Amino acid sequence: MENPIQNDRRTVRLPILLSITLAAGVFLGATFFGGSKGITDVARGYTKFKEVLQLIDNNYVDTVNTDELVDYSITKMLEKLDPHTYYFNPKDAVAARSQLESGFDGIGIEFNLYKDTVYVVSPLVGGPSEAAGIQSGDKILKVNNEVFTGTKVDNAFIFSKLRGPRGSEVKIEILRRGVPKPLAFQLKRDRIPTYSVDASYMIDKETGYVKVTRFSESTYDEFKNAVSSLKTQGMKKLLLDLRGNPGGYMDRATNMVDELISGDKMIVYTDGKDDRYDRQTRTKNVGMFENGSVVVLIDEGSASASEIVAGALQDHDRALIVGRRSFGKGLVQMPVNLSDGSELRLTISRYFTPSGRSIQKPYTHGDVESYEKDIKNRFSHGELFIADSIKNNPKLQFRTDAGRVVYGGGGITPDVFVPRDTSMMTPYLYELFGKNIVRDYAVRYVGENKKQLEKLTFADYLKTFTPSEADMEIILRNANNDDIKFNEQEYKRSKPYIRTYLKAMIGRYAYQKRDKAGLNNEFYQVMSDLDEGYKKAVTLFDEAEKLSRTSVSLKDGKK
């Protein structure tokens, strides 16, 4: 009897990788290109790819990793399409999906990595760490008897050790200031919720503020809870802050719009090559806040689902849009889970605002680099500082319900422009932030002054507390000890920001309660003193109300 054939791991894995590629190719060909010609083209391409990959695997002079070659080839292929079609390998796919999930399983701490050492910034209320008695400022020495310091410790390493299946146990050894010996804790991991509504509070007796940082699984529910709470406090005006919000789930965005617009009106529609992915989304429910005036803050970091919200509210004259031109992402991606755990996010359609405008900014197929430099170019051309520098395409004019001219083809242009304030931004400040100098001192300050801070309500703290010159001197000394070279001129420019940021962080760590659904109200209330967009927006509610009344008074919402 002949000896059986024995294959090494690469030989066994190669057909598997190729079958995954073929399965994805046939699926995409049949689904998106249609007809036998598309399938034939895909099969021909697969045959060529298979030949090349097998030749490399069998004959190339050095050992190669075929997994990496396949991933690389897919990534480079997709670069020939649009800037938002993307491939994630199995590891990155898990991380990408987790960003839009409403929580994770872990021990429940906010941490800071400083000089190869992990410090607890704060235990999350209701989490395993808080229940066990872990405190702000604790230094993590070991996790499951593995040393937790050194050059190997980065964010990925920390997540891999602290996160894990719900109910699993982890042993933590920490060193606490004032305690001579390390302390050991046996923790049982649990579900730790994450939040997308970062702030929700009353600015005055009638005006509520809601900050939405992304559109994740729980965003719509969080938004409804925030609006409901503010209405019970007397809210008649809403400031919705979408600055820096990169988007997320489209349906969470359209559901949010439905809470603000009455009647049966278009929110967004999509159009692509395949009619199966064409959708029209309209308002259908009696919303929670259909009558009060609304102002929406956006900037160059507001993208995708954020632009759907801003575009719908602007087109129906329901809200006054304030800030700077948004990012300009009007392409819809469908996630396709591949059999090895990787994920393809394929652009299948464009979305359009109610007036018919696509807000997707121009791009050249295959030129991802130029596309990614768009924000930098806006900065250098002065658009972030001067309203007249915004260059809208005059051929892409559309009209709102009230007949106002709005533009497509390059994001949402605000109704009221607010320039970016960089007067206090300096390289010295960026170095302080890069090494967490101010945040670290805030944690230490709260720990050392806990009793004094407990005597103050946050309202009193907000009115009366100011970091002292001695506090500022300690920050400078800590920065110098961390090899940040002092620059007197830059420090003077940044000093008001450093002082306000320190107050905001102390307020956060001293007063923030995570049982308020993850709200960072204290931080935002302090920082609003230096927020020019915020300060401008709160003066514009009369204009927003007038705009909304004008639209409603027009028959059928049109001129």
Coordinates of C-alpha atoms in Angstrom, one line a residue:
M1 CA 0.0 0.0 0.0
E2 CA 1.3 3.4 -1.0
N3 CA 2.0 6.0 1.7
P4 CA -0.9 8.5 2.1
I5 CA -0.2 12.1 0.8
Q6 CA 0.6 14.5 3.6
N7 CA 0.0 18.2 3.1
D8 CA 1.5 20.9 5.2
R9 CA -0.7 23.7 6.6
R10 CA -0.1 26.1 3.8
T11 CA -1.0 23.5 1.2
V12 CA -4.2 22.7 3.1
R13 CA -5.2 26.3 3.7
L14 CA -4.6 27.5 0.1
P15 CA -7.7 25.9 -1.4
I16 CA -9.7 27.2 1.6
L17 CA -8.6 30.8 1.0
L18 CA -9.3 30.4 -2.7
S19 CA -12.7 29.0 -2.1
I20 CA -13.5 32.0 0.1
T21 CA -12.3 34.4 -2.5
L22 CA -14.3 32.5 -5.2
A23 CA -17.5 32.4 -3.1
A24 CA -17.3 36.1 -2.4
G25 CA -16.5 36.8 -6.1
V26 CA -19.4 34.7 -7.4
F27 CA -21.8 36.2 -4.8
L28 CA -20.8 39.7 -5.7
G29 CA -20.9 39.0 -9.4
A30 CA -24.3 37.5 -9.3
T31 CA -25.7 40.0 -7.0
F32 CA -24.3 43.3 -8.2
F33 CA -23.2 42.8 -11.8
G34 CA -26.1 40.7 -12.9
G35 CA -26.4 38.2 -15.7
S36 CA -24.1 35.5 -17.0
K37 CA -21.6 37.9 -18.5
G38 CA -20.8 39.3 -15.0
I39 CA -20.4 35.8 -13.6
T40 CA -18.2 34.8 -16.5
D41 CA -16.0 37.8 -16.0
V42 CA -15.6 37.1 -12.3
A43 CA -14.8 33.4 -13.0
R44 CA -12.1 34.4 -15.5
G45 CA -10.6 36.8 -13.0
Y46 CA -10.7 34.1 -10.3
T47 CA -8.9 31.6 -12.5
K48 CA -6.1 34.1 -13.1
F49 CA -5.8 35.0 -9.4
K50 CA -5.7 31.3 -8.5
E51 CA -2.9 30.6 -11.0
V52 CA -0.7 33.5 -9.7
L53 CA -1.3 32.6 -6.0
Q54 CA -0.5 29.0 -6.6
L55 CA 2.6 29.8 -8.5
I56 CA 3.8 32.1 -5.7
D57 CA 3.0 29.5 -3.0
N58 CA 4.7 26.6 -4.9
N59 CA 7.7 28.3 -6.5
Y60 CA 8.5 31.6 -4.9
V61 CA 12.1 31.7 -3.5
D62 CA 11.1 32.6 0.0
T63 CA 8.3 31.4 2.3
V64 CA 5.2 33.6 2.0
N65 CA 2.1 34.0 4.1
T66 CA -0.9 33.4 1.7
D67 CA -3.4 34.9 4.1
E68 CA -1.6 38.2 4.0
L69 CA -1.3 38.1 0.2
V70 CA -5.0 37.5 -0.2
D71 CA -5.9 40.3 2.3
Y72 CA -3.5 42.6 0.5
S73 CA -4.8 41.8 -2.9
I74 CA -8.4 42.4 -1.9
T75 CA -7.5 45.7 -0.2
K76 CA -5.6 47.0 -3.3
M77 CA -8.4 45.9 -5.6
L78 CA -11.0 47.8 -3.6
E79 CA -8.9 51.0 -3.8
K80 CA -9.9 51.1 -7.5
L81 CA -13.5 51.7 -6.4
D82 CA -14.8 54.4 -4.1
P83 CA -13.1 55.6 -0.9
H84 CA -15.7 53.9 1.4
T85 CA -15.7 50.4 0.1
Y86 CA -13.5 48.5 2.5
Y87 CA -12.3 45.1 3.5
F88 CA -11.6 44.1 7.1
N89 CA -9.6 40.9 8.0
P90 CA -11.2 38.8 10.7
K91 CA -9.4 40.5 13.6
D92 CA -10.2 44.0 12.3
A93 CA -13.8 43.0 11.5
V94 CA -14.5 42.2 15.1
A95 CA -13.0 45.6 16.2
A96 CA -14.9 47.5 13.5
R97 CA -18.3 45.9 14.5
S98 CA -17.7 46.5 18.2
Q99 CA -17.5 50.3 17.6
L100 CA -21.2 50.3 16.7
E101 CA -22.3 47.8 19.4
S102 CA -24.0 49.1 22.6
G103 CA -21.5 47.5 24.9
F104 CA -18.7 45.0 25.6
D105 CA -17.8 42.4 28.1
G106 CA -15.1 43.4 30.5
I107 CA -14.2 44.6 34.0
G108 CA -15.5 48.2 33.6
I109 CA -12.7 50.7 33.9
E110 CA -11.5 53.8 32.1
F111 CA -7.7 53.5 31.9
N112 CA -4.7 55.6 30.9
L113 CA -1.5 54.2 29.5
Y114 CA 1.4 56.3 30.8
K115 CA 5.1 55.4 30.5
D116 CA 4.4 51.7 29.8
T117 CA 2.1 51.5 32.9
V118 CA -1.7 51.2 33.1
Y119 CA -3.5 53.5 35.5
V120 CA -7.2 53.4 36.4
V121 CA -8.7 56.7 35.5
S122 CA -12.1 55.7 36.9
P123 CA -14.1 52.5 37.5
L124 CA -17.4 52.6 35.6
V125 CA -20.5 52.8 37.9
G126 CA -22.2 49.5 38.1
G127 CA -19.3 47.5 36.7
P128 CA -17.3 44.7 38.3
S129 CA -14.3 47.0 39.1
E130 CA -16.4 49.5 41.1
A131 CA -18.2 46.7 42.9
A132 CA -14.8 45.2 44.0
G133 CA -13.5 48.5 45.2
I134 CA -10.9 49.4 42.5
Q135 CA -10.3 53.2 42.7
S136 CA -9.1 56.1 40.4
G137 CA -5.4 56.3 40.4
D138 CA -4.8 52.6 41.0
K139 CA -1.8 51.2 39.1
I140 CA -2.3 47.8 37.4
L141 CA 0.7 45.6 38.1
K142 CA -0.4 42.2 37.0
V143 CA -3.4 40.5 35.2
N144 CA -3.8 36.8 35.7
N145 CA -0.2 36.8 37.1
E146 CA 1.2 38.3 33.9
V147 CA 3.2 41.5 34.3
F148 CA 1.2 44.4 33.0
T149 CA 4.0 46.9 32.4
G150 CA 6.7 47.3 29.7
T151 CA 6.9 48.0 26.0
K152 CA 4.6 45.2 25.1
V153 CA 1.7 47.0 26.8
D154 CA -0.4 48.9 24.3
N155 CA -4.2 49.3 23.8
A156 CA -4.6 46.1 21.9
F157 CA -2.7 44.2 24.6
I158 CA -4.8 45.8 27.4
F159 CA -8.1 45.0 25.7
S160 CA -7.0 41.4 25.0
K161 CA -6.4 40.8 28.8
L162 CA -9.2 42.8 30.4
R163 CA -12.0 42.1 28.1
G164 CA -13.5 38.6 27.8
P165 CA -16.6 36.5 27.9
R166 CA -19.3 37.6 30.4
G167 CA -19.0 35.5 33.6
S168 CA -15.3 34.7 33.1
E169 CA -12.9 35.6 35.9
V170 CA -9.8 37.6 35.9
K171 CA -7.3 38.3 38.7
I172 CA -6.0 41.9 39.0
E173 CA -3.0 43.0 41.1
I174 CA -2.8 46.8 41.7
L175 CA -0.7 49.2 43.6
R176 CA -2.6 52.0 45.4
R177 CA -1.2 55.3 46.5
G178 CA -0.6 55.3 50.3
V179 CA -0.8 51.5 50.5
P180 CA 2.6 49.8 50.9
K181 CA 1.8 46.4 49.5
P182 CA 0.0 45.4 46.2
L183 CA -3.7 44.6 46.5
A184 CA -5.3 41.6 44.7
F185 CA -8.8 41.5 43.2
Q186 CA -10.7 38.6 41.7
L187 CA -13.2 40.1 39.2
K188 CA -15.9 38.4 37.2
R189 CA -16.4 40.1 33.8
D190 CA -19.8 41.5 32.9
R191 CA -21.6 43.5 30.2
I192 CA -20.3 47.1 30.2
P193 CA -22.6 49.4 28.3
T194 CA -21.2 52.1 25.9
Y195 CA -23.1 55.2 25.0
S196 CA -23.4 57.5 22.0
V197 CA -25.4 60.4 23.6
D198 CA -22.5 62.0 25.4
A199 CA -24.3 64.9 27.0
S200 CA -27.9 65.9 27.8
Y201 CA -28.6 68.9 30.0
M202 CA -30.6 72.1 30.3
I203 CA -28.7 75.2 29.2
D204 CA -31.4 77.4 30.7
K205 CA -35.0 77.1 31.7
E206 CA -36.2 76.5 28.1
T207 CA -33.1 75.2 26.2
G208 CA -31.9 71.7 26.1
Y209 CA -28.5 70.4 24.8
V210 CA -28.0 66.9 23.4
K211 CA -24.6 65.8 22.1
V212 CA -24.6 62.7 19.9
T213 CA -21.1 61.3 19.1
R214 CA -22.1 58.4 16.7
F215 CA -25.1 56.4 15.5
S216 CA -24.7 53.0 17.1
E217 CA -27.2 50.3 18.2
S218 CA -28.5 52.2 21.1
T219 CA -28.4 55.8 19.8
Y220 CA -32.1 56.1 19.0
D221 CA -33.2 54.8 22.4
E222 CA -30.6 57.1 24.1
F223 CA -31.8 60.1 22.2
K224 CA -35.5 59.4 23.1
N225 CA -34.6 59.1 26.7
A226 CA -32.6 62.3 26.6
V227 CA -35.4 64.3 24.9
S228 CA -38.0 62.8 27.3
S229 CA -35.9 63.8 30.3
L230 CA -35.3 67.4 29.0
K231 CA -38.9 67.9 28.2
T232 CA -39.9 67.0 31.8
Q233 CA -37.4 69.8 32.8
G234 CA -39.2 72.3 30.6
M235 CA -37.4 72.1 27.3
K236 CA -38.9 74.1 24.5
K237 CA -35.8 74.6 22.4
L238 CA -33.3 71.9 21.4
L239 CA -29.6 72.3 20.5
L240 CA -28.5 69.1 18.8
D241 CA -24.7 68.8 18.5
L242 CA -23.5 66.5 15.7
R243 CA -20.0 67.9 15.5
G244 CA -17.4 65.2 15.0
N245 CA -20.0 62.5 14.6
P246 CA -18.8 60.1 11.9
G247 CA -22.1 58.4 11.3
G248 CA -23.1 54.8 11.8
Y249 CA -26.5 53.1 11.4
M250 CA -28.7 54.9 8.9
D251 CA -32.0 53.7 10.5
R252 CA -31.0 55.2 13.9
A253 CA -30.5 58.6 12.1
T254 CA -33.8 58.5 10.3
N255 CA -35.6 57.4 13.5
M256 CA -34.1 60.5 15.2
V257 CA -35.4 62.7 12.4
D258 CA -38.8 61.2 12.7
E259 CA -39.0 62.5 16.3
L260 CA -38.5 66.0 15.1
I261 CA -40.5 66.3 11.9
S262 CA -44.3 66.1 11.8
G263 CA -46.6 64.6 9.1
D264 CA -45.6 62.4 6.1
K265 CA -42.4 63.8 4.8
M266 CA -39.3 62.4 3.0
I267 CA -36.3 61.9 5.2
V268 CA -33.9 60.3 2.8
Y269 CA -33.9 58.1 -0.3
T270 CA -31.2 55.8 -1.8
D271 CA -30.5 55.0 -5.4
G272 CA -28.1 52.5 -6.9
K273 CA -27.5 50.2 -9.8
D274 CA -29.5 47.4 -8.3
D275 CA -33.2 48.4 -7.6
R276 CA -33.3 46.0 -4.7
Y277 CA -31.3 48.5 -2.6
D278 CA -33.4 51.6 -3.5
R279 CA -35.3 52.8 -0.4
Q280 CA -37.4 55.8 0.5
T281 CA -37.7 56.6 4.2
R282 CA -40.4 58.9 5.4
T283 CA -41.7 60.3 8.7
K284 CA -44.5 58.1 10.0
N285 CA -44.7 58.5 13.8
V286 CA -45.9 61.2 16.1
G287 CA -42.6 62.6 17.3
M288 CA -41.5 63.6 20.7
F289 CA -40.3 67.1 19.7
E290 CA -42.2 68.2 16.5
N291 CA -43.0 71.8 17.5
G292 CA -40.1 73.4 19.5
S293 CA -37.4 75.2 17.7
V294 CA -34.2 73.3 16.8
V295 CA -30.6 74.3 16.1
V296 CA -28.1 71.7 14.8
L297 CA -24.3 72.0 15.2
I298 CA -22.2 70.4 12.5
D299 CA -18.5 70.6 11.4
E300 CA -16.1 69.0 9.0
G301 CA -16.1 65.9 11.1
S302 CA -19.9 65.3 10.8
A303 CA -20.4 62.6 8.2
S304 CA -22.8 60.0 6.8
A305 CA -25.7 59.5 9.1
S306 CA -25.1 62.9 10.7
E307 CA -25.5 64.4 7.3
I308 CA -28.7 62.6 6.8
V309 CA -30.1 64.2 9.9
A310 CA -28.8 67.7 9.1
G311 CA -29.9 67.4 5.5
A312 CA -33.4 66.3 6.2
L313 CA -33.9 69.0 8.9
Q314 CA -32.5 71.7 6.6
D315 CA -34.5 70.7 3.5
H316 CA -37.7 70.8 5.5
D317 CA -36.7 74.1 7.2
R318 CA -37.2 72.3 10.5
A319 CA -33.8 73.4 12.0
L320 CA -31.2 76.0 11.6
I321 CA -27.8 74.4 10.7
V322 CA -24.9 76.1 12.4
G323 CA -21.1 75.5 12.1
R324 CA -19.0 74.5 9.2
R325 CA -19.5 72.4 6.0
S326 CA -19.8 68.7 6.8
F327 CA -17.6 65.9 5.6
G328 CA -19.6 65.0 2.4
K329 CA -20.2 61.2 2.6
G330 CA -23.3 60.2 0.6
L331 CA -22.5 56.6 -0.2
V332 CA -24.3 53.6 1.4
Q333 CA -22.3 50.5 2.4
M334 CA -23.7 47.0 2.8
P335 CA -21.7 44.8 5.2
V336 CA -21.0 41.3 3.8
N337 CA -19.7 38.7 6.3
L338 CA -17.3 36.3 4.6
S339 CA -16.9 32.7 5.6
D340 CA -13.5 33.2 7.4
G341 CA -14.8 35.9 9.7
S342 CA -13.6 38.8 7.5
E343 CA -16.0 41.5 6.3
L344 CA -16.5 43.5 3.1
R345 CA -18.3 46.8 3.3
L346 CA -19.5 47.3 -0.3
T347 CA -20.9 50.6 -1.6
I348 CA -24.3 49.7 -3.1
S349 CA -26.1 53.1 -3.5
R350 CA -26.0 56.8 -3.0
Y351 CA -28.3 58.6 -0.6
F352 CA -30.2 61.8 -1.3
T353 CA -31.8 64.4 1.0
P354 CA -35.5 65.3 0.6
S355 CA -34.7 68.1 -1.9
G356 CA -32.9 65.6 -4.1
R357 CA -29.3 66.5 -3.4
S358 CA -26.5 64.0 -3.0
I359 CA -24.0 65.3 -0.5
Q360 CA -21.2 63.0 -1.6
K361 CA -18.1 65.1 -2.3
P362 CA -16.2 64.5 -5.5
Y363 CA -13.7 61.7 -5.7
T364 CA -11.6 60.0 -8.4
H365 CA -11.7 56.2 -8.6
G366 CA -8.5 54.9 -7.3
D367 CA -7.2 58.2 -5.9
V368 CA -7.9 57.6 -2.2
E369 CA -5.0 59.8 -1.2
S370 CA -6.5 63.0 -2.6
Y371 CA -9.8 62.2 -1.1
E372 CA -8.3 61.8 2.3
K373 CA -6.5 65.1 2.0
D374 CA -9.8 67.0 1.5
I375 CA -10.1 68.3 5.1
K376 CA -6.4 69.3 5.1
N377 CA -7.1 71.2 1.9
R378 CA -10.1 73.0 3.4
F379 CA -7.8 74.1 6.2
S380 CA -5.1 75.4 3.9
H381 CA -7.6 77.2 1.6
G382 CA -9.2 79.0 4.6
E383 CA -12.6 77.4 4.4
L384 CA -12.6 76.5 8.1
F385 CA -12.1 80.2 9.0
I386 CA -13.9 82.2 6.3
A387 CA -17.4 81.5 5.1
D388 CA -16.8 83.0 1.7
S389 CA -14.1 80.3 1.1
I390 CA -16.8 77.6 0.8
K391 CA -17.0 76.8 -2.9
N392 CA -20.3 75.2 -3.7
N393 CA -21.1 73.9 -7.2
P394 CA -23.6 76.4 -8.7
K395 CA -24.9 73.7 -11.0
L396 CA -26.1 71.6 -8.0
Q397 CA -28.6 74.0 -6.5
F398 CA -31.7 72.7 -4.8
R399 CA -34.5 74.3 -2.8
T400 CA -35.9 73.7 0.7
D401 CA -39.6 73.6 1.5
A402 CA -39.5 77.3 2.1
G403 CA -37.6 78.0 -1.2
R404 CA -34.2 78.6 0.3
V405 CA -31.2 77.6 -2.0
V406 CA -29.1 74.7 -0.7
Y407 CA -26.3 72.9 -2.5
G408 CA -25.4 69.3 -3.2
G409 CA -22.2 67.5 -4.1
G410 CA -20.0 68.4 -1.1
G411 CA -21.5 67.9 2.3
I412 CA -24.1 70.1 4.1
T413 CA -23.3 73.8 4.0
P414 CA -24.5 75.4 7.3
D415 CA -27.1 78.2 7.3
V416 CA -24.9 80.1 9.8
F417 CA -21.1 79.8 9.6
V418 CA -18.9 79.6 12.7
P419 CA -15.1 79.7 12.1
R420 CA -12.8 77.2 13.7
D421 CA -11.0 78.8 16.7
T422 CA -7.4 77.8 16.8
S423 CA -6.2 80.9 18.8
M424 CA -5.2 78.8 21.8
M425 CA -4.0 75.7 19.9
T426 CA -0.2 75.3 20.1
P427 CA 2.3 72.5 19.7
Y428 CA 3.0 72.8 23.4
L429 CA -0.7 72.1 24.2
Y430 CA -0.7 69.1 21.8
E431 CA 2.2 67.6 23.7
L432 CA 0.5 68.0 27.0
F433 CA -2.6 66.2 25.6
G434 CA -0.4 63.6 23.9
K435 CA 1.0 62.6 27.2
N436 CA -2.1 63.1 29.2
I437 CA -0.4 65.6 31.5
V438 CA -3.6 67.5 32.3
R439 CA -5.9 64.5 32.7
D440 CA -3.4 62.7 35.0
Y441 CA -3.2 65.8 37.2
A442 CA -7.1 66.0 37.3
V443 CA -7.3 62.4 38.5
R444 CA -4.7 63.1 41.2
Y445 CA -6.4 66.4 42.2
V446 CA -9.8 64.7 42.7
G447 CA -8.2 61.9 44.8
E448 CA -6.4 64.4 47.1
N449 CA -9.2 66.9 47.4
K450 CA -12.2 64.5 47.5
K451 CA -13.7 65.8 50.8
Q452 CA -13.5 69.5 49.8
L453 CA -15.1 68.8 46.4
E454 CA -17.9 66.7 48.1
K455 CA -18.9 69.9 50.0
L456 CA -19.7 71.6 46.7
T457 CA -22.6 70.9 44.4
F458 CA -21.7 70.8 40.8
A459 CA -23.6 74.1 40.2
D460 CA -21.5 75.7 42.9
Y461 CA -18.3 74.2 41.5
L462 CA -19.2 75.5 38.0
K463 CA -19.7 79.0 39.3
T464 CA -16.9 79.3 41.9
F465 CA -14.0 76.9 41.2
T466 CA -11.0 78.0 39.2
P467 CA -7.7 76.0 39.1
S468 CA -5.0 78.0 40.9
E469 CA -1.7 79.2 39.7
A470 CA -0.2 76.5 41.9
D471 CA -2.1 73.9 40.0
M472 CA -0.8 75.3 36.7
E473 CA 2.8 75.2 38.1
I474 CA 2.4 71.6 38.9
I475 CA 1.2 70.8 35.4
L476 CA 4.3 72.6 34.0
R477 CA 6.6 70.7 36.4
N478 CA 5.0 67.4 35.4
A479 CA 5.4 68.2 31.7
N480 CA 9.0 69.0 32.2
N481 CA 9.5 65.7 34.1
D482 CA 8.0 64.0 31.1
D483 CA 10.5 65.6 28.7
I484 CA 8.1 68.2 27.3
K485 CA 10.2 71.3 26.6
F486 CA 8.7 74.5 28.0
N487 CA 7.7 77.2 25.5
E488 CA 6.7 80.3 27.3
Q489 CA 5.0 82.0 24.3
E490 CA 3.0 78.9 23.4
Y491 CA 2.1 78.4 27.1
K492 CA 0.7 81.9 27.4
R493 CA -1.5 81.3 24.3
S494 CA -2.8 78.0 25.6
K495 CA -3.1 78.8 29.3
P496 CA -6.8 79.8 29.2
Y497 CA -7.6 76.5 27.4
I498 CA -5.4 74.4 29.8
R499 CA -7.0 76.0 32.8
T500 CA -10.6 75.4 31.5
Y501 CA -9.8 71.9 30.4
L502 CA -8.3 71.1 33.8
K503 CA -11.5 72.4 35.5
A504 CA -13.6 70.3 33.0
M505 CA -11.7 67.1 33.8
I506 CA -11.8 67.7 37.6
G507 CA -15.5 68.3 37.3
R508 CA -15.9 65.1 35.3
Y509 CA -14.0 62.9 37.7
A510 CA -15.5 64.5 40.8
Y511 CA -19.2 64.7 39.8
Q512 CA -19.9 62.5 36.8
K513 CA -22.1 59.5 37.6
R514 CA -22.2 56.7 35.1
D515 CA -25.6 55.8 36.2
K516 CA -26.8 58.8 34.2
A517 CA -26.5 56.6 31.1
G518 CA -22.9 57.6 30.5
L519 CA -23.4 61.3 30.2
N520 CA -20.4 63.6 30.4
N521 CA -22.5 66.7 31.2
E522 CA -20.0 68.2 33.6
F523 CA -17.2 68.2 31.1
Y524 CA -19.3 69.8 28.3
Q525 CA -20.8 72.4 30.6
V526 CA -17.4 73.6 31.7
M527 CA -15.9 73.5 28.1
S528 CA -18.8 75.5 26.7
D529 CA -17.2 78.7 28.0
L530 CA -14.6 78.3 25.2
D531 CA -16.9 76.8 22.6
E532 CA -17.6 79.5 20.0
G533 CA -20.0 77.3 18.0
Y534 CA -22.0 76.5 21.1
K535 CA -22.1 80.1 22.2
K536 CA -23.3 81.3 18.7
A537 CA -25.9 78.5 18.4
V538 CA -27.7 79.4 21.7
T539 CA -28.4 82.9 20.3
L540 CA -30.1 81.7 17.1
F541 CA -33.3 80.0 18.4
D542 CA -35.5 83.0 17.4
E543 CA -34.2 82.6 13.8
A544 CA -34.7 78.9 13.9
E545 CA -38.3 79.4 15.1
K546 CA -39.0 82.0 12.4
L547 CA -37.6 79.6 9.7
S548 CA -39.8 76.7 10.9
R549 CA -43.0 78.9 11.0
T550 CA -42.3 80.1 7.5
S551 CA -42.1 76.6 6.2
V552 CA -45.2 75.4 8.0
S553 CA -47.2 78.4 6.7
L554 CA -46.5 77.5 3.0
K555 CA -49.1 75.3 1.4
D556 CA -48.0 71.6 1.3
G557 CA -44.6 72.8 2.6
K558 CA -43.7 74.3 -0.8
K559 CA -43.8 77.7 -2.6

